[in-house]
Coordinates of C-alpha atoms in Angstrom, one line a residue:
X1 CA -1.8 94.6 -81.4
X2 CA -4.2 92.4 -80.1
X3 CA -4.4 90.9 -76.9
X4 CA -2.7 87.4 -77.3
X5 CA -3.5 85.2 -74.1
X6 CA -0.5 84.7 -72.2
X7 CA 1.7 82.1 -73.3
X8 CA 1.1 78.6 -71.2
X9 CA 4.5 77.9 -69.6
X10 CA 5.1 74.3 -68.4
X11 CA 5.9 74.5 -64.7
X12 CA 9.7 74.1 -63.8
X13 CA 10.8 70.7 -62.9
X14 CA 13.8 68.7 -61.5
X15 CA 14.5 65.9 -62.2
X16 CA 11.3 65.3 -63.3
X17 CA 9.8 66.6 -59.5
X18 CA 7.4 69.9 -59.2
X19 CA 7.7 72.1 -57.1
X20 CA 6.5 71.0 -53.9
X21 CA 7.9 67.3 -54.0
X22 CA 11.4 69.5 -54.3
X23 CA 10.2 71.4 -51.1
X24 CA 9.8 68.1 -49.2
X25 CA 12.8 66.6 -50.7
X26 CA 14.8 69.3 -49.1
X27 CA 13.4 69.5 -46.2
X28 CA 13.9 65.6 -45.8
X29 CA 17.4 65.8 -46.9
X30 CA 17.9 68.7 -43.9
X31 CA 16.1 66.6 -41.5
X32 CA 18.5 63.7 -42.2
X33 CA 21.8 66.0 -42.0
X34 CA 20.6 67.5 -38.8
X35 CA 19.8 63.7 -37.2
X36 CA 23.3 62.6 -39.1
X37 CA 24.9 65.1 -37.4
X38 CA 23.4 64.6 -33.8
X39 CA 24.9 61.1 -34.1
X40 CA 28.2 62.1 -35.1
X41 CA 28.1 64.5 -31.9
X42 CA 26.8 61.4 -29.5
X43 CA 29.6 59.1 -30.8
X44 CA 32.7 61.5 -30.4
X45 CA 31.2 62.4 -27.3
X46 CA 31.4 66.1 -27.4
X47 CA 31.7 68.1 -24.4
X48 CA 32.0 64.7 -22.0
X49 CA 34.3 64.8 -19.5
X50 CA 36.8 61.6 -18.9
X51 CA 35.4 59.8 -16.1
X52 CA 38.1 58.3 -13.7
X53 CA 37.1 54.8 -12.8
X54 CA 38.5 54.0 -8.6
X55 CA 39.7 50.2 -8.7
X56 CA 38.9 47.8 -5.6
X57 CA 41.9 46.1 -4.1
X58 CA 42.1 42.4 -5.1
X59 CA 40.8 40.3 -2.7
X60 CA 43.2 37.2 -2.4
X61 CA 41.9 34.1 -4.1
X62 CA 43.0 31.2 -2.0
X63 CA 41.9 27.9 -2.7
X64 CA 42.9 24.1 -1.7
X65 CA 43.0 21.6 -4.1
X66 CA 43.3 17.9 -3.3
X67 CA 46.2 16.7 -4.5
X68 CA 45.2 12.8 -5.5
X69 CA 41.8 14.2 -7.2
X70 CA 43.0 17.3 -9.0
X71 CA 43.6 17.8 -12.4
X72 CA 46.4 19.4 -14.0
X73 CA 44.4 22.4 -14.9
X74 CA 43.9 22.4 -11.5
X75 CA 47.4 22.5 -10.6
X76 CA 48.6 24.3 -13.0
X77 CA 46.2 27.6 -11.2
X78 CA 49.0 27.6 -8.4
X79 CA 52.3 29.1 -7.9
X80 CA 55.0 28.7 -9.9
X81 CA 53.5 25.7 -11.6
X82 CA 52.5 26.1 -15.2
X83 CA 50.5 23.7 -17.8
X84 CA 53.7 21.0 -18.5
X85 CA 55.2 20.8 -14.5
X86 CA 51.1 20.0 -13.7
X87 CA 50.8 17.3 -16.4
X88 CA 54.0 15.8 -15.2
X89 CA 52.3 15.9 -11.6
X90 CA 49.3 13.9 -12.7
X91 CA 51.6 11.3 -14.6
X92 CA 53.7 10.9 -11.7
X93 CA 50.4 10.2 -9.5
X94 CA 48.8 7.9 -12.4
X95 CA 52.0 6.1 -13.0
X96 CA 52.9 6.1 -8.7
X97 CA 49.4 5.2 -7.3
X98 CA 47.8 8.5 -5.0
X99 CA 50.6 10.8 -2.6
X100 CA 50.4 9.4 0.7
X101 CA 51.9 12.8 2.1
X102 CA 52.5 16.4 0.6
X103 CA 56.1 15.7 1.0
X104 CA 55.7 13.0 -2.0
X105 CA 55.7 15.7 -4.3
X106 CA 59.2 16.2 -3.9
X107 CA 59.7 13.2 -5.9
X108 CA 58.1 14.8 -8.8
X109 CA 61.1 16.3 -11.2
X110 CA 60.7 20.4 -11.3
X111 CA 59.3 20.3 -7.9
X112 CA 61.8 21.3 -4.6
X113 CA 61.2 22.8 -1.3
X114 CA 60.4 25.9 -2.3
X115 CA 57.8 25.3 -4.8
X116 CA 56.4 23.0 -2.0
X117 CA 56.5 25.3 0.6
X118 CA 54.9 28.6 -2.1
X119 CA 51.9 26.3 -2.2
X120 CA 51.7 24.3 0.5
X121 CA 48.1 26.2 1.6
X122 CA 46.7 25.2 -1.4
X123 CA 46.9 21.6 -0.6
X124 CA 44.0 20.2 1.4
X125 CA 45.3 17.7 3.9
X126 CA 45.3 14.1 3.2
X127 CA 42.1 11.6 4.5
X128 CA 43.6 9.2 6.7
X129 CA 43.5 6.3 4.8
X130 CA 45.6 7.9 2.5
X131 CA 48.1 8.9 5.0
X132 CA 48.9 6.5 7.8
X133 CA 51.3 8.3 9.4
X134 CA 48.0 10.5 11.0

């Protein structure tokens, strides 16, 4: 027998890749699992504890509103009053002229003493020339 040369074999090839671009195709691909799965870890936070959270006591919001320059959003922010008894509030006074006293209020229907009295420090007192009776 003689001595054929060794028969040329084409290299091996995926997907049309040699063999290093497959080498750095898997090593990408692991990179990117590894990274993907860092991410995963950070978002389900793994190994955090629950962190308890100590609230502040409310401070008290007081406010005073003038009563013949608010509006009804205005009114509407105080006790026992809601959006439709505060719109009837700024009717009465645009239909009335302005209170001359907190006790006018009375006179608007849905409002009675106690109402009155829950908010009565929410009312800034009346100017003079509004109220004559000062």
């Amino acid at each position: 027998m003689q001595n054929q040369p060794p028969e040329e074999t084409e290299p091996q090839t995926f997907l049309g890749l040699s063999r290093g671009d497959q080498f750095f195709v898997g090593v990408l691909l692991i990179i990117i699992l590894g990274l993907s799965l860092l991410h995963l870890a950070r978002l389900s936070r793994w190994g955090t504890e629950t962190l308890e959270i100590e609230k502040q006591t409310p401070l008290p919001y007081d406010y005073q509103i003038d009563i013949n320059q608010a509006t009804w959003v205005e009114f509407a922010q105080l006790n026992q009053i809601g959006p439709v008894l505060a719109r009837r509030i700024v009717d009465y006074r645009e239909a009335h002229g302005p209170f001359r006293s907190l006790d006018d209020l009375l006179y608007v229907k849905g409002i009675g003493p106690k109402k009155l009295e829950a908010n009565r420090n929410h009312f800034l007192p009346l100017p003079p020339e509004v109220n004559p009776g000062n």
